[in-house]
PDB file of C-alpha atoms and ligand atoms in Angstrom:
ATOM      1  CA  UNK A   1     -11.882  83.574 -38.103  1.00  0.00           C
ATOM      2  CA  UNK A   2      -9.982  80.046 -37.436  1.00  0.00           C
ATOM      3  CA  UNK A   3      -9.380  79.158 -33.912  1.00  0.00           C
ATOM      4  CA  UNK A   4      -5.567  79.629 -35.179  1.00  0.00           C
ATOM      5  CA  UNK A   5      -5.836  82.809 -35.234  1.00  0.00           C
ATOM      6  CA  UNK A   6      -7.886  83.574 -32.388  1.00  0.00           C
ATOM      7  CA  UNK A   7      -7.444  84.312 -28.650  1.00  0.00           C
ATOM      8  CA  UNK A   8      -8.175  81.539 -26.024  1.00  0.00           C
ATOM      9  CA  UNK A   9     -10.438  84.062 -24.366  1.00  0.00           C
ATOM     10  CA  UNK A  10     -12.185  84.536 -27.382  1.00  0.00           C
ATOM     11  CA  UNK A  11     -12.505  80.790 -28.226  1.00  0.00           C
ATOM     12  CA  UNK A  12     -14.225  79.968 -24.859  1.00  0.00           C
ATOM     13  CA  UNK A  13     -17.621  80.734 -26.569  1.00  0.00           C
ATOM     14  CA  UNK A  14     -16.983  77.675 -29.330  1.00  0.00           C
ATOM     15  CA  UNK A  15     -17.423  74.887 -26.045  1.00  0.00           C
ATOM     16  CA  UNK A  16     -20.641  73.672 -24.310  1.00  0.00           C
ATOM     17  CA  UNK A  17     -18.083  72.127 -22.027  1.00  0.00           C
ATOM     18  CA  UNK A  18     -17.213  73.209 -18.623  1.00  0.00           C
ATOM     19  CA  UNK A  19     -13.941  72.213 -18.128  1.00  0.00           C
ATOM     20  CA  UNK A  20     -12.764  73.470 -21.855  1.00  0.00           C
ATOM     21  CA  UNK A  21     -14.296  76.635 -21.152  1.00  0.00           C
ATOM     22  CA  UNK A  22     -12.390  77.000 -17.785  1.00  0.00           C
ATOM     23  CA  UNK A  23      -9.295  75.959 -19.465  1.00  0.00           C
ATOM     24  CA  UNK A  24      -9.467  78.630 -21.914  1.00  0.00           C
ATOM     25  CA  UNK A  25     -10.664  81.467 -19.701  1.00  0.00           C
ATOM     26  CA  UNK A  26      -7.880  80.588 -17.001  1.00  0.00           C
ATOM     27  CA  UNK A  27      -4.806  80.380 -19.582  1.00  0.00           C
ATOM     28  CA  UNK A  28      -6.279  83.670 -21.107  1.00  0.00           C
ATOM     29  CA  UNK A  29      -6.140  85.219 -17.675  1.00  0.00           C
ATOM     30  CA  UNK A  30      -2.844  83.739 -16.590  1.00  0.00           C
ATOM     31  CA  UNK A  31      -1.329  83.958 -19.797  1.00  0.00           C
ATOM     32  CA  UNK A  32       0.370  80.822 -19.809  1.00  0.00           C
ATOM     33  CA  UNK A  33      -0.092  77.852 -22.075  1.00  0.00           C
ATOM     34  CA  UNK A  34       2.146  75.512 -20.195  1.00  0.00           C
ATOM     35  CA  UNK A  35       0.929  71.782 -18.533  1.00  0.00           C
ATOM     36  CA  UNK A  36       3.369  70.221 -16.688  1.00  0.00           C
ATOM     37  CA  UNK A  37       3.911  66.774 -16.560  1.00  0.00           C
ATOM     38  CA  UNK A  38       4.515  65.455 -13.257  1.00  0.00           C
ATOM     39  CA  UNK A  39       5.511  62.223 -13.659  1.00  0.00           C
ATOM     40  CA  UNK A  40       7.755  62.060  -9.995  1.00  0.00           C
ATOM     41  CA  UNK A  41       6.698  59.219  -7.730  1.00  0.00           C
ATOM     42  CA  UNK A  42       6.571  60.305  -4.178  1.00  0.00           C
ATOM     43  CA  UNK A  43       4.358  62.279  -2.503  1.00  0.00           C
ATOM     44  CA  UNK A  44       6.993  64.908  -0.835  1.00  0.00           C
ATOM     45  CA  UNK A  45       8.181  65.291  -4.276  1.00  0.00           C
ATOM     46  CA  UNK A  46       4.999  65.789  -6.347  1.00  0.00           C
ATOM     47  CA  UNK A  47       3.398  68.503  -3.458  1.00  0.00           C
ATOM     48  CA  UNK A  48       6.893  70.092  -3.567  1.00  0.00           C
ATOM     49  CA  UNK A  49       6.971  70.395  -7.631  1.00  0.00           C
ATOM     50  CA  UNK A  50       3.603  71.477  -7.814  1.00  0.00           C
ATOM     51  CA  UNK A  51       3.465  74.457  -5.240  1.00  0.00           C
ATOM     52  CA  UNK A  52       6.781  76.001  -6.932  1.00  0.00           C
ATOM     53  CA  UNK A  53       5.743  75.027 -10.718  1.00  0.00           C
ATOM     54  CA  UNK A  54       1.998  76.100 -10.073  1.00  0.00           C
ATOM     55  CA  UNK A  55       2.643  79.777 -10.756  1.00  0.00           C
ATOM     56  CA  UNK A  56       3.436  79.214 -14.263  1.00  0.00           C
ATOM     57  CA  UNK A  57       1.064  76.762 -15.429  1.00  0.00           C
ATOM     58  CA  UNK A  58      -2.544  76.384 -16.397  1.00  0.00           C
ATOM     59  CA  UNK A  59      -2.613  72.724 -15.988  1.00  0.00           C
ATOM     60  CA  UNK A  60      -1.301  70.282 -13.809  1.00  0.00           C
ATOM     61  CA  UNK A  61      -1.130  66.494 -15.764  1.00  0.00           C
ATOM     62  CA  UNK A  62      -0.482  63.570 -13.427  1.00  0.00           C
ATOM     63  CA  UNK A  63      -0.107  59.646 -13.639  1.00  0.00           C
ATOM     64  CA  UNK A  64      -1.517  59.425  -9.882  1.00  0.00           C
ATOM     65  CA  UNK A  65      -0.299  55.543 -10.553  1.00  0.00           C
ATOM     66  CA  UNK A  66       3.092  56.098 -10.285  1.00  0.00           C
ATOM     67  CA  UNK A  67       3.195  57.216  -6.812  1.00  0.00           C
ATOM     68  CA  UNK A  68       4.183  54.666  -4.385  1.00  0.00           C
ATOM     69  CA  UNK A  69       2.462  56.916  -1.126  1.00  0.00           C
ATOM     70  CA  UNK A  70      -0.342  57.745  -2.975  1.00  0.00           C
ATOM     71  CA  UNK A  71      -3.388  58.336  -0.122  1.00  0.00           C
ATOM     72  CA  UNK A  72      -6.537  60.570  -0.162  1.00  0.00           C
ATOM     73  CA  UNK A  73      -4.626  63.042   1.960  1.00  0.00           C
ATOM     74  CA  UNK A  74      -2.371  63.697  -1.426  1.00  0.00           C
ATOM     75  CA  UNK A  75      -5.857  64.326  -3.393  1.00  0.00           C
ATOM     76  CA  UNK A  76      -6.741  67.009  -0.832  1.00  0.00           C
ATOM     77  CA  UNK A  77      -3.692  68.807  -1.112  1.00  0.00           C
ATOM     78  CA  UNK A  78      -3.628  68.739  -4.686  1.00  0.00           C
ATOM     79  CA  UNK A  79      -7.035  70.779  -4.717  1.00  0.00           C
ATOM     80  CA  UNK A  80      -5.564  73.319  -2.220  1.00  0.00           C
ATOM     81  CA  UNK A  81      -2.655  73.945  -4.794  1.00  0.00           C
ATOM     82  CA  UNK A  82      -5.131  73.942  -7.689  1.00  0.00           C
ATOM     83  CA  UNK A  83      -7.301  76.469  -5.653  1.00  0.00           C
ATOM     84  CA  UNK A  84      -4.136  78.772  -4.545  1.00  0.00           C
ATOM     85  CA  UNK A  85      -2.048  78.701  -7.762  1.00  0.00           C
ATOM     86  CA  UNK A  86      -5.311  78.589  -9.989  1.00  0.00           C
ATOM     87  CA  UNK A  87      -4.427  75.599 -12.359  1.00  0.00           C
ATOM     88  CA  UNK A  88      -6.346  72.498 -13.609  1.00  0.00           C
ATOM     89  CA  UNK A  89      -5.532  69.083 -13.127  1.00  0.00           C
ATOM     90  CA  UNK A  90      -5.740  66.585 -15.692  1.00  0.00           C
ATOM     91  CA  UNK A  91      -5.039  63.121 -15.251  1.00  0.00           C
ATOM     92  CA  UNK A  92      -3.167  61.488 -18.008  1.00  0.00           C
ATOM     93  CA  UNK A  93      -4.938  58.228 -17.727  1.00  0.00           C
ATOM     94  CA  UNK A  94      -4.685  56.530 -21.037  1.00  0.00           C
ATOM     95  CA  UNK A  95      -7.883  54.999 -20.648  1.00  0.00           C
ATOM     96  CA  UNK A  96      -8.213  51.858 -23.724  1.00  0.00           C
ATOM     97  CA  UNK A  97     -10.591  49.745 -22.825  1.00  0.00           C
ATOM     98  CA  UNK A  98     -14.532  48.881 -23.474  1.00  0.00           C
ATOM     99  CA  UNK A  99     -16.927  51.837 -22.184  1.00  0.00           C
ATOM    100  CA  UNK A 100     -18.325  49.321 -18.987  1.00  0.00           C
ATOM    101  CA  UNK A 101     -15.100  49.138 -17.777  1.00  0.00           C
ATOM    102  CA  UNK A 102     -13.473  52.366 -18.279  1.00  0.00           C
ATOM    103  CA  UNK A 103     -16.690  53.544 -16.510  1.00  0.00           C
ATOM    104  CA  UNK A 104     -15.781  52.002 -13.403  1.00  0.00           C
ATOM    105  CA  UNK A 105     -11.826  52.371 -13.969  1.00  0.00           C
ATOM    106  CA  UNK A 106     -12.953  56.231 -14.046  1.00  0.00           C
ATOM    107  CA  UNK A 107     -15.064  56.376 -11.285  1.00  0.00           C
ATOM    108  CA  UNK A 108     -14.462  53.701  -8.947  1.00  0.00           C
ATOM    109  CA  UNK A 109     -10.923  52.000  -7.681  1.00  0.00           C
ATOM    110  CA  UNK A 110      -8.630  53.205  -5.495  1.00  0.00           C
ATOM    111  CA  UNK A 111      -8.220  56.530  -7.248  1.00  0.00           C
ATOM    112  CA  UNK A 112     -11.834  57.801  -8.408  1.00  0.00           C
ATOM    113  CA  UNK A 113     -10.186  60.022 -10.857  1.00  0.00           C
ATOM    114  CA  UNK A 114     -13.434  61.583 -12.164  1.00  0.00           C
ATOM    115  CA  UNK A 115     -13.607  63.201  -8.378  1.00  0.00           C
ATOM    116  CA  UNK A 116     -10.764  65.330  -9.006  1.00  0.00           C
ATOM    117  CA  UNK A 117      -9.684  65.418 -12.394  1.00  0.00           C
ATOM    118  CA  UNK A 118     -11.014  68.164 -14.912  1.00  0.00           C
ATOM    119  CA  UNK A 119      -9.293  66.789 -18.000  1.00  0.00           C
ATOM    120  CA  UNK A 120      -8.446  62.970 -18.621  1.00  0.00           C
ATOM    121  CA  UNK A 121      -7.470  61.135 -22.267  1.00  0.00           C
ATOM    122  CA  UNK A 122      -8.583  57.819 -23.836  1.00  0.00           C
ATOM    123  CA  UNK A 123      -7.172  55.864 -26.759  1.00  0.00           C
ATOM    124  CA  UNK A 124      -9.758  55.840 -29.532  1.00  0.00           C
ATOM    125  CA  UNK A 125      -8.452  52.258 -30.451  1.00  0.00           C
ATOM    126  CA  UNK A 126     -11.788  50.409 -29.022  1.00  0.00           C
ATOM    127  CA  UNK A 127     -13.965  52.904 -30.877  1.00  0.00           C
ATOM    128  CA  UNK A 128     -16.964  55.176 -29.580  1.00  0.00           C
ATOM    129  CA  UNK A 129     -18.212  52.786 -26.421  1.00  0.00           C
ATOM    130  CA  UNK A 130     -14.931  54.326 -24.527  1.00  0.00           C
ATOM    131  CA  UNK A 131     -16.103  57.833 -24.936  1.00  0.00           C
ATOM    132  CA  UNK A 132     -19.346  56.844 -24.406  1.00  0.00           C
ATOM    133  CA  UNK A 133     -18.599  55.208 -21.042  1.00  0.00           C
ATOM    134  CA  UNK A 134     -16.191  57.483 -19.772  1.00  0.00           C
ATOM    135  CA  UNK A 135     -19.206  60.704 -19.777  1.00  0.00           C
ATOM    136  CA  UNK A 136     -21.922  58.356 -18.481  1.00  0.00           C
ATOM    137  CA  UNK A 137     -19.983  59.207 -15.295  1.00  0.00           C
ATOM    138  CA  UNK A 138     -18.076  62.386 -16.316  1.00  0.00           C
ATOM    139  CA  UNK A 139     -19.940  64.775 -17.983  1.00  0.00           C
ATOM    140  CA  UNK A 140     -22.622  65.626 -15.447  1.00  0.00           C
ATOM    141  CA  UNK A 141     -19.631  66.912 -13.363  1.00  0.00           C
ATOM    142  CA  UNK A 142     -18.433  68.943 -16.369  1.00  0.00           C
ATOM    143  CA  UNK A 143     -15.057  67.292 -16.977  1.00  0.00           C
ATOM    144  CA  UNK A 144     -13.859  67.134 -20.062  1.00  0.00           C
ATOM    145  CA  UNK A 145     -11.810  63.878 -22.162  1.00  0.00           C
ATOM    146  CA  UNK A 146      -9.030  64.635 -24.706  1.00  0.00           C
ATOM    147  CA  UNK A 147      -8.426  61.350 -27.489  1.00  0.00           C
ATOM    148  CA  UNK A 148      -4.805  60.615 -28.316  1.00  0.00           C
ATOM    149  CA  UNK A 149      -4.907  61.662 -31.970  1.00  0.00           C
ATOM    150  CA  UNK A 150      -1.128  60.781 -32.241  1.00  0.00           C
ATOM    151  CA  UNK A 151       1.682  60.461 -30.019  1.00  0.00           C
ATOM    152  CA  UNK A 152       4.926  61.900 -29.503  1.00  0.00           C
ATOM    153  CA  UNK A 153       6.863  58.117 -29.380  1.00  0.00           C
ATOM    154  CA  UNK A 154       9.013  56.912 -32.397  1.00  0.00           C
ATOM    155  CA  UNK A 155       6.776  54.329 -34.100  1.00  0.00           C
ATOM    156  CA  UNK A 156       3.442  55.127 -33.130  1.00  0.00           C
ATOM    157  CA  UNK A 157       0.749  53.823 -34.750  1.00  0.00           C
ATOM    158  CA  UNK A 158      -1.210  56.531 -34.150  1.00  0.00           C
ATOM    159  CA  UNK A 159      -0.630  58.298 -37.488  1.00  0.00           C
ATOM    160  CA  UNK A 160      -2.431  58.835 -40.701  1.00  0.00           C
ATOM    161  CA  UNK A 161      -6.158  56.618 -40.931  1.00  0.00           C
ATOM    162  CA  UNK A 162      -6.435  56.285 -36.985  1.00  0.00           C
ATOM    163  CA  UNK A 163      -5.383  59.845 -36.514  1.00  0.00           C
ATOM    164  CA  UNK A 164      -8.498  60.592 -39.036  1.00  0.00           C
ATOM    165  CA  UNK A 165     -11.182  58.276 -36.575  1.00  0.00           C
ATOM    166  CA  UNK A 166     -10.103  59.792 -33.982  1.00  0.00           C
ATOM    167  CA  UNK A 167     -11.028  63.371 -35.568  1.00  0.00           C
ATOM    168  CA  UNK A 168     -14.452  61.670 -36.174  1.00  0.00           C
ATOM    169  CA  UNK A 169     -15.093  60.403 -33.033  1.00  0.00           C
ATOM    170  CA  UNK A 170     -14.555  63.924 -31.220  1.00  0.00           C
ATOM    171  CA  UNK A 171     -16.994  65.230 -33.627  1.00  0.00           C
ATOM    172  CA  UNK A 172     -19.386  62.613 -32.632  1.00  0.00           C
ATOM    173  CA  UNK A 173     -19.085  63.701 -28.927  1.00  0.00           C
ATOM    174  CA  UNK A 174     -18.346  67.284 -29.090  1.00  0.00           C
ATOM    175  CA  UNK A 175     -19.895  67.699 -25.502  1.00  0.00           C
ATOM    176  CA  UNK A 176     -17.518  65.676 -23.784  1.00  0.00           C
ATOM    177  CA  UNK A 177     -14.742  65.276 -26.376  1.00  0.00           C
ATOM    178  CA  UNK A 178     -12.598  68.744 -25.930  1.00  0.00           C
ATOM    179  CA  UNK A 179      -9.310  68.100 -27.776  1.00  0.00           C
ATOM    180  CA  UNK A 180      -6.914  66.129 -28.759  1.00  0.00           C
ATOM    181  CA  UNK A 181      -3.186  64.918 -27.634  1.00  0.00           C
ATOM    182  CA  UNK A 182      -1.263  65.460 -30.819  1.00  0.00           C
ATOM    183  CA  UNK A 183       1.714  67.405 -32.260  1.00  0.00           C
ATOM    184  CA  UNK A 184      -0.266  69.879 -34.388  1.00  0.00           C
ATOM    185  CA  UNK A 185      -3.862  71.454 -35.184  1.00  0.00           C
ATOM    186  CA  UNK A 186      -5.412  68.763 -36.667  1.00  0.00           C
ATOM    187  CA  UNK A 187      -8.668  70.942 -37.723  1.00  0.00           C
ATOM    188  CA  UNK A 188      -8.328  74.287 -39.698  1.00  0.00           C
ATOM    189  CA  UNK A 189     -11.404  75.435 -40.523  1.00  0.00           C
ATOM    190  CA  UNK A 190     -14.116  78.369 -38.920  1.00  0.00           C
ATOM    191  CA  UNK A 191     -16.809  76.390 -37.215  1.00  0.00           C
ATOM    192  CA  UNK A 192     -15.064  74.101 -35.302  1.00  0.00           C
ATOM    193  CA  UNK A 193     -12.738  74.316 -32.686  1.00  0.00           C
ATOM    194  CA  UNK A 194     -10.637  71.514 -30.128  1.00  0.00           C
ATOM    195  CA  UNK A 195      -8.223  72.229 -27.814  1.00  0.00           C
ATOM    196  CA  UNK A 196      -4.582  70.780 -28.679  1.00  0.00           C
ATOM    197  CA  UNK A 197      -2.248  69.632 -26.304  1.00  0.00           C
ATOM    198  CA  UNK A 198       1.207  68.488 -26.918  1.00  0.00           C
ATOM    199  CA  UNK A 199       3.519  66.248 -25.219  1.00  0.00           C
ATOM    200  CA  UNK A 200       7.289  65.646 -26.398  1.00  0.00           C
ATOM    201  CA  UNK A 201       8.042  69.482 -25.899  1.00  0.00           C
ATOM    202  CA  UNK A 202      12.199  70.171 -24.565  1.00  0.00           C
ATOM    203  CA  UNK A 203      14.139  73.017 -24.703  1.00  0.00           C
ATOM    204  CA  UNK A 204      17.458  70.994 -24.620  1.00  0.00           C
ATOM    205  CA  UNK A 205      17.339  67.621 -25.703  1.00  0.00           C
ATOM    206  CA  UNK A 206      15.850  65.941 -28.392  1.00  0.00           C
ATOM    207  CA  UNK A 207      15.302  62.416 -27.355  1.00  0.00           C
ATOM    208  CA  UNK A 208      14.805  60.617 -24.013  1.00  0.00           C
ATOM    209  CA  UNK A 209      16.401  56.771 -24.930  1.00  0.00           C
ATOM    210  CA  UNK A 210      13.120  55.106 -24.533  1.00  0.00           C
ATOM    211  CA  UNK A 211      11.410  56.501 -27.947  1.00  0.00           C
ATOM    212  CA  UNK A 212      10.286  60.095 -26.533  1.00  0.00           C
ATOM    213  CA  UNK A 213      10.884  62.844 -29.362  1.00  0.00           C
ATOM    214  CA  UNK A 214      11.063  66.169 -28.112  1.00  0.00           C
ATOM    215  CA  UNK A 215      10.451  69.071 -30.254  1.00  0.00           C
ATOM    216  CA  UNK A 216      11.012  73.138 -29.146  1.00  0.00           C
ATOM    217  CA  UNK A 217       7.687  74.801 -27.879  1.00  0.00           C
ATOM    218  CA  UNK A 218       7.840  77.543 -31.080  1.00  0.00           C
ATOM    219  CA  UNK A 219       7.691  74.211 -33.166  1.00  0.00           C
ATOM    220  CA  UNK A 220       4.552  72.894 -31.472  1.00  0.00           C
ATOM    221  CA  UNK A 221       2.812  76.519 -30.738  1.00  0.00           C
ATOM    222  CA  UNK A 222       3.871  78.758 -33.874  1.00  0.00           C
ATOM    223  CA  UNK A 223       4.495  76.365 -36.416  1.00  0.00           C
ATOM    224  CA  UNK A 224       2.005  73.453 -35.904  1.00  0.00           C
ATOM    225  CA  UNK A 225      -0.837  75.276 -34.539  1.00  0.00           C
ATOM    226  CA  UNK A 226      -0.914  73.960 -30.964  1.00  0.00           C
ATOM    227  CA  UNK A 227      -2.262  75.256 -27.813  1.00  0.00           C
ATOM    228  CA  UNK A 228      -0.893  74.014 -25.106  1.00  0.00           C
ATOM    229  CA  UNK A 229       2.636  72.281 -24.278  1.00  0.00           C
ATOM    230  CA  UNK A 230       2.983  69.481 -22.091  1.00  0.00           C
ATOM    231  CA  UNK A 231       6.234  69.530 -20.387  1.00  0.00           C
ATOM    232  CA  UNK A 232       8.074  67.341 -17.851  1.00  0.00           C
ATOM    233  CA  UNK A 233      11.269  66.551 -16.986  1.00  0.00           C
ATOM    234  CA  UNK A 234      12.184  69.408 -18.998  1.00  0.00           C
ATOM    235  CA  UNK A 235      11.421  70.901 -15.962  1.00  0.00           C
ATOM    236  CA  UNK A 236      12.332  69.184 -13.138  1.00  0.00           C
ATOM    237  CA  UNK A 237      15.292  66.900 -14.975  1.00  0.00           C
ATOM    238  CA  UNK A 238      18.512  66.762 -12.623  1.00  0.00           C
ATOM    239  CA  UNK A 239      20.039  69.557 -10.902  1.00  0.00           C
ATOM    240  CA  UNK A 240      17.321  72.355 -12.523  1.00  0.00           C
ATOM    241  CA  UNK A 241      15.704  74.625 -10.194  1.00  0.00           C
ATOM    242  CA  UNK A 242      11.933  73.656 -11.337  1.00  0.00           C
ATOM    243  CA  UNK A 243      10.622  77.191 -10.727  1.00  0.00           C
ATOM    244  CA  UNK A 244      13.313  79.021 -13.495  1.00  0.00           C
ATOM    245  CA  UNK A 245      12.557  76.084 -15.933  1.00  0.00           C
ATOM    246  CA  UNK A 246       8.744  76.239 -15.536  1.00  0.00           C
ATOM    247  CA  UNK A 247       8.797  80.601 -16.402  1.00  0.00           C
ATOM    248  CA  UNK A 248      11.769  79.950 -19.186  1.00  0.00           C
ATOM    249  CA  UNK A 249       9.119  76.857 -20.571  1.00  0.00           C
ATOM    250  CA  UNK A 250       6.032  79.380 -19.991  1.00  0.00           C
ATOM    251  CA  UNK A 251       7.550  82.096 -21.591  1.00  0.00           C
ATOM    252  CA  UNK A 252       8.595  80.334 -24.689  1.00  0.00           C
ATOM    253  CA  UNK A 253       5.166  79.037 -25.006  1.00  0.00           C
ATOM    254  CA  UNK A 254       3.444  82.293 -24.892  1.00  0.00           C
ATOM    255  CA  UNK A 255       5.915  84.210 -27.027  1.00  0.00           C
ATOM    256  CA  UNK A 256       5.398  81.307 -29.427  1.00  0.00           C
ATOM    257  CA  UNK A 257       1.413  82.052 -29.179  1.00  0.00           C
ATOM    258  CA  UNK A 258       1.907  85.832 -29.402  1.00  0.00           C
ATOM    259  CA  UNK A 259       3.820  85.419 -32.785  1.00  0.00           C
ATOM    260  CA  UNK A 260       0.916  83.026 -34.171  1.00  0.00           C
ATOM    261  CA  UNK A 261      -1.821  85.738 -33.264  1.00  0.00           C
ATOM    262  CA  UNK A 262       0.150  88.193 -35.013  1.00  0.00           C
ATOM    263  CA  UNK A 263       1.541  86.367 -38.252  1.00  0.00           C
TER     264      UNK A 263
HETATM  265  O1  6AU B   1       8.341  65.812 -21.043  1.00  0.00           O
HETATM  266  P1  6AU B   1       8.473  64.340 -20.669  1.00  0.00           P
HETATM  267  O2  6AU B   1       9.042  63.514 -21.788  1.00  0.00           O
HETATM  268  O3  6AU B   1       9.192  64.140 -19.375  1.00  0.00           O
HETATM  269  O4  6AU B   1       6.981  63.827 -20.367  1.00  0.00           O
HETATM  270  C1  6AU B   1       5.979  63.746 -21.343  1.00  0.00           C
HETATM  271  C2  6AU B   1       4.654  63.398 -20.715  1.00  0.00           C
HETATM  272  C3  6AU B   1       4.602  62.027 -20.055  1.00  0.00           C
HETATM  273  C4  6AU B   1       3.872  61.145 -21.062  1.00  0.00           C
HETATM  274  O5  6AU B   1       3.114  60.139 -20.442  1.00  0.00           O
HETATM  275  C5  6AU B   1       2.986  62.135 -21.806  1.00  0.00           C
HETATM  276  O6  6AU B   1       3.627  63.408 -21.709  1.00  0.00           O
HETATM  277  N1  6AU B   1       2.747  61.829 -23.231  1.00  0.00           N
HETATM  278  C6  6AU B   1       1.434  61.746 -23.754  1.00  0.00           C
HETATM  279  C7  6AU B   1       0.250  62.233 -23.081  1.00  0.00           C
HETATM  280  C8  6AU B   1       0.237  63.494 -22.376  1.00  0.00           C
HETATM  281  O7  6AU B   1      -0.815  61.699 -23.233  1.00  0.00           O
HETATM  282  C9  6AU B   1       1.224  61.287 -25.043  1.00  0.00           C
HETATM  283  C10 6AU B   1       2.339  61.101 -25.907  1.00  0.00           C
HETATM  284  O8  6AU B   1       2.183  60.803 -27.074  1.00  0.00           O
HETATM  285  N2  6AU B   1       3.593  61.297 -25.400  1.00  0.00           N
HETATM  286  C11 6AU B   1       3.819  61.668 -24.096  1.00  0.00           C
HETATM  287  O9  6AU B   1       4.981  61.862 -23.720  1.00  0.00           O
HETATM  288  O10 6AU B   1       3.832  62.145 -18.877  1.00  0.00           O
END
């Protein structure tokens, strides 16, 4: 059976990986396929978001750059929400660089992402030497690395010959590799199986005015063959009460998933 027509529980058994099997064991207990994206930049704000929003989602994506107070103290309290509310947290890094130095830019730095992140994503653009660096450090602590396949921005490059490496190179490092950022399944077949996440994903609008695209979560989930949504200021946009946005976004996702299992 394709993993598009299969449960997440049941799909856990297709991953070596720790932190894809995790993922796929906690949304199918939690039945939620919602990430939010909590791109706020001040500590009071991000704790706040993330203790009413953690309820409803099984993964917690951050740019821990973008806070101005960022201290170790935030880190801490982060893994007390992830322990309480039962999420993941992965860090959407970007990481583009040779493997030596997104080694150290993992690892190392003010942040030490690989301490605390289960998930993080790398650009494919400098070929296999940035997987290859990133699990030097990461696998052994059973994280897991999604490559951006394609992205949600008007004009990306990331489209039909790159979108196609990138496929490759996953298959190349199916122990570390786990998925994909992109805007639909990009592999249909019975054998293999990476998990999809999607960014770009609104209820009511349909573009941000910097190049974000935003398409409905039954788009993403039902019709392309996604399996998780990535959703931000959806959520927490002006004068929304984050914790009614976060079940309205969860439940669309899961309805979406609960009419792909059964079409
Ligand atoms: O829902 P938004 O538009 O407020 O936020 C979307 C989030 C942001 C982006 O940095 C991220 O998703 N993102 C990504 C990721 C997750 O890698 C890739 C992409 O192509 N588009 C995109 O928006 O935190």
């Amino acid at each position: 059976m394709s993993s598009i027509s299969k449960k997440y529980g049941e799909r856990v058994e297709n991953f070596s990986n720790k932190a894809a099997r995790e993922l796929l064991s906690l949304i199918e207990r939690k039945k939620t396929n919602l990430s939010l994206a909590l791109d706020v930049t001040t500590k009071r704000e991000f704790l706040e978001i993330a203790d009413k929003v953690g309820p409803y989602i099984c993964l917690l994506k951050t740019h821990i750059d973008i806070l101005v107070d960022f201290d170790q103290d935030l880190i801490d309290q982060l893994k007390e929400l992830r322990a309480k509310h039962d999420f993941l947290i992965f860090e959407d890094r970007k990481f583009a660089d040779i493997g030596n130095t997104v080694k150290y830019q993992y690892s190392k730095g003010i942040y030490k992402i690989v301490e605390w992140a289960d998930i993080t994503n790398a650009h494919p653009l400098p070929g296999d030497g940035i997987v290859s660096g990133l699990k030097e450090v990461g696998l052994s602590l059973g994280r897991g690395l999604l490559l951006l396949a394609e992205m949600s921005s008007k004009g990306s490059l990331a489209t039909g010959a790159y979108t196609e490496a990138a496929i490759e190179m996953a298959r190349r490092h199916k122990d570390f590799v786990i998925g994909f950022i992109a805007g639909r399944k990009l592999i249909c077949n019975d054998d293999e199986d990476f998990i999809v996440m999607s960014p770009g994903v609104g209820l009511d609008a349909s573009k941000d005015g910097l190049g974000q695209q935003y398409k409905t979560p039954r788009s993403v989930i039902f019709e392309n063959g996604s399996d998780i949504i990535i959703v931000g200021r959806g959520i927490y946009g002006k004068d929304k009460d984050v914790a009614t946005e976060a079940q309205r976004y969860r439940d669309a996702g899961w309805n979406a998933y609960l009419e792909r299992l059964t079409n």
